[in-house]
Amino acid sequence: MAADATSSSLQSEPRRRIVLGEADISDFGEGEGQDLPTEVMPLRMGPSHPAMHGTVRMVLEVEGEKIKTADIQIGYLHRCFEKEAENATWTQIFPYTDRLNYVSPMLNNVGYAIAVEKLMGIDGKIPERAQYIRVIVGEISRITDHLTCLGAGAMELGSFTVFFYLIKSREWLWELLEEVSGARLTHSYVRIGGVVADLPAGWPARLREVLAKARVALADADKLLTRNKIFRDRMDGVGIINRADAAGWGLTGPVARSTGLAYDVRKDHPYLVYDQLDFDVPVGSTGDNFDRYAVRLEEIFQSMRILEQALTKIPDGPVIVDDARVALPAKRETYNTIEAMIAHFKLVMDGLHVPAGEVYSFTEGGNGELGFYIVSNGTGQPWKCRVRPPCFANVAILSKVLPGLFIADVVPTFGMINMIGGECDR
Amino acid sequence: MGEGGKRTMAKIILDRLNERFAGGDLLETGSQHGNEWARVAPEAWRAVAEFLRDDPQSRMDMFVDLTCVDRLPRQPRFDVVLHLYSLEKKHRVRLYAGVQDKDPTIASLVPVWPGANWFEREAYDMYGVRFDGHPDLRRILMYPEFQGYPLRKDYPKEKRQPLLRRLPGSV
Amino acid sequence: MAIEPPPLPETVTVVIDGQAHNFRKGTNLLEACQSVGAKIPFFCYHPGLSAPAICRQCLVEIKGAPKPVPSCYTTVADKMEVSTNSPKVLDVRRQMLEFTLLNHPIDCPICDKAGECSLQRHYFDWDGKLARNEGDKVRKAKVVDIGKHIVLDQERCILCSRCIRVCDEVAKSPDLTMAYRGSHQILTTAPGQRLDNPYSLNTVDVCPVGALTSKDFRFSRRAWELFSSPSVCPGCATGCNIEVHTSRGTIRRLVPRLNPAVNKYWMCDEGRFEYKAVHENRLLLPMVGGKRAILNQATADAARLLRSGLERAQGSVGVVFSAAATNEDTHALVRLALDGLKIGRVYSGGRPPGWSDAILVSADKNPNTAAVQRMVTGTPRTLIDLASDVASGAVTTLLVLGNETLALAAGKLAALIVLASHKGALVDAAHVVLPVATWAEVDGTFTNKDGRVQRIHPAVPVTGEVVPAWRALSLLGSELGANLAFASAGEVFAEAASRYPFMKEVAWGPPSPPVQLRFGDSRG
């Protein structure tokens, strides 16, 4: 270290001369090197950054490699979901819900449909086959959500192979969802009162095949990561969230469960047919990145368990309520009878008649408790349609978790929080 | 689907609120579609929140959601809506507080539940309701130079914003 | 000595769906139920017409009556117990809709009334079941040219007879009737007759379905695309209250708005076509010497011309008021020309008088003659007098408000300043032209022949460089040094209301922006 006379923070008389490059950090004695000139450096990560999921900007103040403060700035993917929902009919909102958590769109569709059905008072009249179908496609969406999170997270730590294995499995599942709904990602498959169409012939058998293949891929991914020293060193003990913080910060989903908080909407407040299905809810203990990874991995296996049970138990029957004021009549009726024509006309032009009222309905989304707070004023359009996004709260706690971590730790921490821009910013 | 038992459990919250805040601060309670709700006077917002968090029979430790509803043309115009959950007792409640149109302000709940931070920022961003005592009340979803409060009912969806020009030397 | 019967009670108590309510004696039961929130669907009943109880859709159960009773035909009686939502009533209601829909053609995609159709609305609210019948429906005539403005579709007609009653009771011209019976019954005119009375388009308004459609409006816009603004018809001095239906900045039709004191539920056919003038042959740009100019420049030129005319000879300057301008425009012109410039030669123009009848139509075809009469002191002279004064040279400078199409020897005028909304011969001859807005584009008030001051609201935005006349006059006034700084029509109104006794008790009222027909309480 050169004695720089212009810097007043240095002692005027150097005690020892160490030339960087010719010496090692171990050459520093006790208390030496403490007064190297340092300054806090602002570092901006994002919004356009390879490791920033979605678009988010983090304004960090770093001291060396250690983060001092972190200001997470979201909102780059804000597409005015609520404002658009106030100007659309109830059925027209389904494509908007697809684009909330866009890696698990069926779960958003289902959550919104359940909320409106509660307001209309028909939540007890949904046909059972429709409920099973909703559970099946919902769990497939949950699996794809976790596959994306784990795959992308692994890739960012350097494990490209695992990324490809998991994305391959995700692709098989999306092909199945494309058969059902016509689109890989923007399904709009669910409707108020049920789902829009029945499962195609032979689909359950194809789903079973895909699940078997996915289990193999997951087993490989597990073998490559779970006891991998590099992976464990980067994930263990990093990004710890305390269980005591979880409730006050509103954390839910795998992030909360990794801290030890055993809250899963499907178990605690069952909806659809979850109370007739047998599954476990994995819960972590330390709340670090690795626990979040392990909880998600185990949840995939539990979802597969749910799927296998649902495929055996699903009954035959209609897939949407039989009420011309809620569900579009069959096209054969619409083109040949005036009653169905009028019903079709009014449903599409005016929208459903949802009685005035308010409801907060919550389901388990990919990231936690996905709530819909809907206010209706009795017309065919909502007065307010609020989404309670689970990852909004999950990302908020990062401003408390990141300080103290190294810059390199931001990558796995952020990856395991699984911020989906569409849901966080809406 | 198993909701019946939870419904009666949540009535306890309304009963406790009635015992503690009757006569002035607790304006109305009710139950609709399985949700219990209570309307409180905005001056008592923080007190009610702290009571619900600490009262041993309510124990609303989880902060779920805070948002705002624009009830134009009703006065008071804005309703600040809070959803709470108890992990221990597994019951929920919704609280309303009516805030008037001119200079809308209400107490911040960040000292009670730290998670309220971002939700209050969003309510401020979208509706213009200020939260007294919030450590860092600034826009969260919209950019800082945005003019107006977009989710208000008198903000037309197609409204244009002035073009921002990047000044030389700015970041 | 005759025994006096006890006085009949003024209010009666009726129990509707378990709740007791008090109503004035003589109230119609259907209206009574609607007023307390017990909704009942109906087709043939109309509050402005007699009630024939033909459609049987409004049946309710009354305790003690052997079968369901049509509520439109029943008057409230004391201690009556009415049920409007018992299972029997709901079933009867559904059955009546099923019967009505039995032979109804599947025309919704091409029917004009779709979106504001009573049949659609009542089916959706009270029935929801799909059809039980199979087989062909009865076929009738589909596109019958029944009158000058109306096309009839006999298959869609649900035989409610509202149109027949409109012709009989409102237009006093019994042109329509039912023919044949049973499922072959049709609406028709007598052989060789046409539906040609001057109130025929009211039948299109009252028709609950798309059986009677207006030739002018059919297939131009769908009902849910329309925005509605309240206003007053500018066709004559009656001042029927109307709704202006617009879509994308253009007016598509005018329909009557209820005003029990002026026009009740009706308006004449001629008034309905007043909207066409708003978009045809409009003057959109200021002109000086026949060439396009900027508004400020044109105003400055006009002021210069007026000033030089006044300096040359105060007595040779004339001003023409318009009986078609709003109260605000007229008052602004009074302040500028009479108070400010002290112009002595005052004329009043407008449309020439026409036919009238005892129902709604006035002979005076201007909406605001009453304002000119009451605001201008002294009697303004007519346009014929103006023509002779110009020809004789008594008037050399003229300020005109309005679209006069009179033949003036305009070459004799040293200065002709026109504030007009439409092009014409006078505009072509003018030295300075300022484009002003029509009744459909401004806030303002009209005074009808009874002295009633009624508010109009803007339905379409102004185009080009058009300004309301009071604003053009304010600009002109500020150039001339007259203190005329009005910032809004409401301010002009406030000043006028404080000055003229006939406007004193009138309220300006809140603004009424266009409302989309679609999601409100749609018509039909």
mmCIF file of C-alpha atoms in Angstrom, chain C residues 44-255:
data_model
loop_
_atom_site.group_PDB
_atom_site.id
_atom_site.type_symbol
_atom_site.label_atom_id
_atom_site.label_comp_id
_atom_site.label_asym_id
_atom_site.label_seq_id
_atom_site.Cartn_x
_atom_site.Cartn_y
_atom_site.Cartn_z
ATOM 1 C CA CYS C 44 -97.541 -3.919 -23.224
ATOM 2 C CA TYR C 45 -97.714 -1.476 -20.320
ATOM 3 C CA HIS C 46 -96.305 1.993 -20.850
ATOM 4 C CA PRO C 47 -96.693 4.748 -18.259
ATOM 5 C CA GLY C 48 -97.633 7.258 -20.967
ATOM 6 C CA LEU C 49 -100.349 5.098 -22.564
ATOM 7 C CA SER C 50 -103.469 3.238 -21.506
ATOM 8 C CA ALA C 51 -102.963 -0.241 -20.059
ATOM 9 C CA PRO C 52 -104.606 -3.059 -21.997
ATOM 10 C CA ALA C 53 -103.197 -6.031 -20.030
ATOM 11 C CA ILE C 54 -102.505 -7.872 -23.287
ATOM 12 C CA CYS C 55 -99.088 -9.409 -22.740
ATOM 13 C CA ARG C 56 -99.821 -10.983 -19.299
ATOM 14 C CA GLN C 57 -96.148 -10.676 -18.387
ATOM 15 C CA CYS C 58 -96.773 -8.570 -15.290
ATOM 16 C CA LEU C 59 -98.952 -11.154 -13.522
ATOM 17 C CA VAL C 60 -98.680 -11.145 -9.739
ATOM 18 C CA GLU C 61 -100.489 -13.048 -7.060
ATOM 19 C CA ILE C 62 -102.950 -11.197 -4.881
ATOM 20 C CA LYS C 63 -104.270 -12.905 -1.804
ATOM 21 C CA GLY C 64 -107.902 -13.766 -2.304
ATOM 22 C CA ALA C 65 -107.869 -13.577 -6.112
ATOM 23 C CA PRO C 66 -108.603 -16.900 -7.832
ATOM 24 C CA LYS C 67 -105.850 -16.556 -10.411
ATOM 25 C CA PRO C 68 -102.832 -14.298 -11.010
ATOM 26 C CA VAL C 69 -103.731 -10.700 -11.779
ATOM 27 C CA PRO C 70 -102.090 -8.331 -14.287
ATOM 28 C CA SER C 71 -100.528 -5.666 -12.077
ATOM 29 C CA CYS C 72 -100.550 -3.032 -14.843
ATOM 30 C CA TYR C 73 -104.321 -3.095 -14.907
ATOM 31 C CA THR C 74 -104.848 -3.128 -11.148
ATOM 32 C CA THR C 75 -105.103 -0.148 -8.842
ATOM 33 C CA VAL C 76 -103.877 -0.430 -5.282
ATOM 34 C CA ALA C 77 -106.556 -1.141 -2.744
ATOM 35 C CA ASP C 78 -106.355 -0.976 0.996
ATOM 36 C CA LYS C 79 -105.076 -4.106 2.752
ATOM 37 C CA MET C 80 -104.151 -5.753 -0.543
ATOM 38 C CA GLU C 81 -101.482 -8.465 -0.168
ATOM 39 C CA VAL C 82 -99.354 -8.852 -3.237
ATOM 40 C CA SER C 83 -96.667 -11.381 -3.967
ATOM 41 C CA THR C 84 -94.268 -10.648 -6.848
ATOM 42 C CA ASN C 85 -91.689 -13.340 -6.260
ATOM 43 C CA SER C 86 -93.482 -16.424 -5.014
ATOM 44 C CA PRO C 87 -92.629 -19.659 -6.872
ATOM 45 C CA LYS C 88 -95.980 -19.559 -8.647
ATOM 46 C CA VAL C 89 -95.462 -16.018 -9.870
ATOM 47 C CA LEU C 90 -91.944 -16.778 -11.045
ATOM 48 C CA ASP C 91 -93.164 -19.837 -12.858
ATOM 49 C CA VAL C 92 -96.022 -17.960 -14.503
ATOM 50 C CA ARG C 93 -93.587 -15.253 -15.539
ATOM 51 C CA ARG C 94 -91.283 -17.829 -17.079
ATOM 52 C CA GLN C 95 -94.135 -19.513 -18.882
ATOM 53 C CA MET C 96 -95.288 -16.248 -20.435
ATOM 54 C CA LEU C 97 -91.790 -15.635 -21.730
ATOM 55 C CA GLU C 98 -91.700 -19.122 -23.125
ATOM 56 C CA PHE C 99 -94.950 -18.470 -24.995
ATOM 57 C CA THR C 100 -93.736 -15.141 -26.264
ATOM 58 C CA LEU C 101 -90.501 -16.662 -27.515
ATOM 59 C CA LEU C 102 -92.235 -19.641 -29.112
ATOM 60 C CA ASN C 103 -92.475 -18.111 -32.570
ATOM 61 C CA HIS C 104 -89.885 -15.392 -32.190
ATOM 62 C CA PRO C 105 -87.355 -15.440 -35.041
ATOM 63 C CA ILE C 106 -83.675 -15.921 -34.262
ATOM 64 C CA ASP C 107 -82.835 -12.438 -35.471
ATOM 65 C CA CYS C 108 -80.649 -11.046 -32.682
ATOM 66 C CA PRO C 109 -77.499 -10.753 -34.803
ATOM 67 C CA ILE C 110 -79.309 -8.655 -37.437
ATOM 68 C CA CYS C 111 -81.987 -7.026 -35.307
ATOM 69 C CA ASP C 112 -81.572 -3.354 -34.575
ATOM 70 C CA LYS C 113 -82.991 -3.617 -31.095
ATOM 71 C CA ALA C 114 -80.360 -6.045 -29.864
ATOM 72 C CA GLY C 115 -78.743 -4.597 -26.777
ATOM 73 C CA GLU C 116 -81.785 -2.490 -25.854
ATOM 74 C CA CYS C 117 -84.443 -5.173 -26.311
ATOM 75 C CA SER C 118 -86.977 -5.809 -23.539
ATOM 76 C CA LEU C 119 -87.425 -9.391 -24.616
ATOM 77 C CA GLN C 120 -83.714 -10.086 -24.264
ATOM 78 C CA ARG C 121 -83.574 -8.374 -20.926
ATOM 79 C CA HIS C 122 -86.596 -10.096 -19.439
ATOM 80 C CA TYR C 123 -85.543 -13.487 -20.721
ATOM 81 C CA PHE C 124 -82.156 -13.108 -19.125
ATOM 82 C CA ASP C 125 -83.514 -11.826 -15.820
ATOM 83 C CA TRP C 126 -86.557 -14.056 -15.364
ATOM 84 C CA ASP C 127 -86.160 -17.074 -17.602
ATOM 85 C CA GLY C 128 -83.010 -18.982 -18.288
ATOM 86 C CA LYS C 129 -84.301 -22.242 -19.562
ATOM 87 C CA LEU C 130 -83.663 -23.430 -23.041
ATOM 88 C CA ALA C 131 -86.404 -24.060 -25.574
ATOM 89 C CA ARG C 132 -88.671 -27.030 -25.155
ATOM 90 C CA ASN C 133 -90.378 -26.879 -28.526
ATOM 91 C CA GLU C 134 -89.046 -28.228 -31.748
ATOM 92 C CA GLY C 135 -90.331 -27.705 -35.220
ATOM 93 C CA ASP C 136 -90.795 -24.719 -37.451
ATOM 94 C CA LYS C 137 -91.911 -21.332 -36.300
ATOM 95 C CA VAL C 138 -94.790 -19.437 -37.884
ATOM 96 C CA ARG C 139 -93.560 -17.324 -40.822
ATOM 97 C CA LYS C 140 -94.844 -13.813 -41.439
ATOM 98 C CA ALA C 141 -93.784 -10.832 -43.535
ATOM 99 C CA LYS C 142 -90.269 -9.724 -42.688
ATOM 100 C CA VAL C 143 -89.440 -6.355 -44.226
ATOM 101 C CA VAL C 144 -92.655 -4.430 -44.663
ATOM 102 C CA ASP C 145 -92.317 -0.809 -45.729
ATOM 103 C CA ILE C 146 -95.139 0.424 -43.588
ATOM 104 C CA GLY C 147 -94.572 4.171 -43.604
ATOM 105 C CA LYS C 148 -92.321 7.034 -44.571
ATOM 106 C CA HIS C 149 -89.851 6.358 -41.766
ATOM 107 C CA ILE C 150 -90.686 2.898 -40.492
ATOM 108 C CA VAL C 151 -90.013 -0.694 -41.497
ATOM 109 C CA LEU C 152 -92.083 -3.451 -39.930
ATOM 110 C CA ASP C 153 -90.959 -7.010 -39.213
ATOM 111 C CA GLN C 154 -94.118 -8.938 -38.437
ATOM 112 C CA GLU C 155 -92.344 -12.038 -37.136
ATOM 113 C CA ARG C 156 -90.566 -10.148 -34.365
ATOM 114 C CA CYS C 157 -93.744 -8.427 -33.233
ATOM 115 C CA ILE C 158 -94.918 -9.762 -29.874
ATOM 116 C CA LEU C 159 -98.382 -8.220 -30.344
ATOM 117 C CA CYS C 160 -98.171 -5.907 -27.370
ATOM 118 C CA SER C 161 -100.107 -3.125 -29.172
ATOM 119 C CA ARG C 162 -98.030 -0.270 -27.753
ATOM 120 C CA CYS C 163 -97.577 1.164 -31.244
ATOM 121 C CA ILE C 164 -101.309 1.047 -31.903
ATOM 122 C CA ARG C 165 -101.960 2.987 -28.727
ATOM 123 C CA VAL C 166 -99.268 5.539 -29.551
ATOM 124 C CA CYS C 167 -100.930 6.238 -32.869
ATOM 125 C CA ASP C 168 -104.419 6.323 -31.323
ATOM 126 C CA GLU C 169 -103.735 8.237 -28.148
ATOM 127 C CA VAL C 170 -100.689 10.383 -28.778
ATOM 128 C CA ALA C 171 -100.743 11.105 -32.506
ATOM 129 C CA LYS C 172 -104.558 10.958 -32.635
ATOM 130 C CA SER C 173 -104.298 9.158 -35.955
ATOM 131 C CA PRO C 174 -105.355 5.508 -35.776
ATOM 132 C CA ASP C 175 -103.065 4.082 -38.439
ATOM 133 C CA LEU C 176 -102.134 0.676 -37.052
ATOM 134 C CA THR C 177 -104.195 -2.335 -36.116
ATOM 135 C CA MET C 178 -103.991 -6.058 -35.467
ATOM 136 C CA ALA C 179 -105.307 -8.499 -38.044
ATOM 137 C CA TYR C 180 -106.128 -12.225 -37.899
ATOM 138 C CA ARG C 181 -105.995 -14.287 -34.727
ATOM 139 C CA GLY C 182 -103.992 -16.824 -32.763
ATOM 140 C CA SER C 183 -100.468 -17.549 -33.826
ATOM 141 C CA HIS C 184 -101.122 -15.840 -37.190
ATOM 142 C CA GLN C 185 -102.051 -12.490 -35.677
ATOM 143 C CA ILE C 186 -100.054 -9.670 -37.268
ATOM 144 C CA LEU C 187 -99.617 -5.962 -36.873
ATOM 145 C CA THR C 188 -100.591 -4.102 -40.010
ATOM 146 C CA THR C 189 -102.230 -1.001 -41.492
ATOM 147 C CA ALA C 190 -105.568 -1.042 -43.212
ATOM 148 C CA PRO C 191 -105.228 -2.020 -46.896
ATOM 149 C CA GLY C 192 -103.840 0.902 -48.858
ATOM 150 C CA GLN C 193 -103.068 2.969 -45.737
ATOM 151 C CA ARG C 194 -99.629 3.934 -44.452
ATOM 152 C CA LEU C 195 -98.159 4.806 -41.074
ATOM 153 C CA ASP C 196 -97.609 8.439 -41.958
ATOM 154 C CA ASN C 197 -98.575 10.556 -38.971
ATOM 155 C CA PRO C 198 -96.010 13.111 -37.735
ATOM 156 C CA TYR C 199 -95.343 11.118 -34.537
ATOM 157 C CA SER C 200 -94.728 7.761 -36.185
ATOM 158 C CA LEU C 201 -91.168 7.326 -34.924
ATOM 159 C CA ASN C 202 -92.421 7.204 -31.334
ATOM 160 C CA THR C 203 -93.689 3.729 -32.182
ATOM 161 C CA VAL C 204 -90.073 2.684 -32.721
ATOM 162 C CA ASP C 205 -89.160 3.954 -29.251
ATOM 163 C CA VAL C 206 -91.970 2.157 -27.474
ATOM 164 C CA CYS C 207 -91.681 -1.096 -29.419
ATOM 165 C CA PRO C 208 -90.151 -3.528 -26.909
ATOM 166 C CA VAL C 209 -88.577 -5.626 -29.652
ATOM 167 C CA GLY C 210 -87.189 -4.910 -33.102
ATOM 168 C CA ALA C 211 -90.458 -5.193 -34.969
ATOM 169 C CA LEU C 212 -90.677 -1.515 -35.850
ATOM 170 C CA THR C 213 -87.389 0.012 -36.903
ATOM 171 C CA SER C 214 -86.484 3.466 -38.105
ATOM 172 C CA LYS C 215 -85.317 3.637 -41.718
ATOM 173 C CA ASP C 216 -82.936 6.396 -40.738
ATOM 174 C CA PHE C 217 -81.199 4.566 -37.913
ATOM 175 C CA ARG C 218 -81.446 0.894 -38.820
ATOM 176 C CA PHE C 219 -78.092 -0.831 -39.354
ATOM 177 C CA SER C 220 -76.092 2.286 -38.605
ATOM 178 C CA ARG C 221 -74.935 1.514 -35.072
ATOM 179 C CA ARG C 222 -75.430 -1.137 -32.448
ATOM 180 C CA ALA C 223 -77.118 0.047 -29.285
ATOM 181 C CA TRP C 224 -74.233 -0.724 -26.950
ATOM 182 C CA GLU C 225 -71.865 1.437 -28.949
ATOM 183 C CA LEU C 226 -73.954 4.527 -28.279
ATOM 184 C CA PHE C 227 -73.308 7.195 -25.698
ATOM 185 C CA SER C 228 -76.272 9.177 -24.447
ATOM 186 C CA SER C 229 -76.368 12.855 -23.515
ATOM 187 C CA PRO C 230 -79.433 14.774 -22.312
ATOM 188 C CA SER C 231 -80.416 17.837 -24.307
ATOM 189 C CA VAL C 232 -83.359 19.772 -25.749
ATOM 190 C CA CYS C 233 -84.635 19.573 -29.306
ATOM 191 C CA PRO C 234 -83.853 22.733 -31.327
ATOM 192 C CA GLY C 235 -86.585 22.119 -33.871
ATOM 193 C CA CYS C 236 -89.318 24.388 -32.552
ATOM 194 C CA ALA C 237 -90.315 26.479 -29.570
ATOM 195 C CA THR C 238 -91.837 23.553 -27.685
ATOM 196 C CA GLY C 239 -88.452 22.387 -26.493
ATOM 197 C CA CYS C 240 -89.077 18.650 -26.172
ATOM 198 C CA ASN C 241 -86.483 17.043 -23.933
ATOM 199 C CA ILE C 242 -84.324 14.589 -25.833
ATOM 200 C CA GLU C 243 -81.433 12.230 -25.497
ATOM 201 C CA VAL C 244 -78.693 12.556 -28.055
ATOM 202 C CA HIS C 245 -77.181 9.203 -28.958
ATOM 203 C CA THR C 246 -73.683 9.461 -30.344
ATOM 204 C CA SER C 247 -70.949 7.138 -31.397
ATOM 205 C CA ARG C 248 -67.362 8.161 -32.099
ATOM 206 C CA GLY C 249 -68.124 11.850 -32.124
ATOM 207 C CA THR C 250 -71.094 11.655 -34.482
ATOM 208 C CA ILE C 251 -74.748 11.875 -33.553
ATOM 209 C CA ARG C 252 -76.669 8.786 -34.647
ATOM 210 C CA ARG C 253 -80.186 9.512 -33.464
ATOM 211 C CA LEU C 254 -82.332 11.607 -31.163
ATOM 212 C CA VAL C 255 -84.864 10.023 -28.852
#
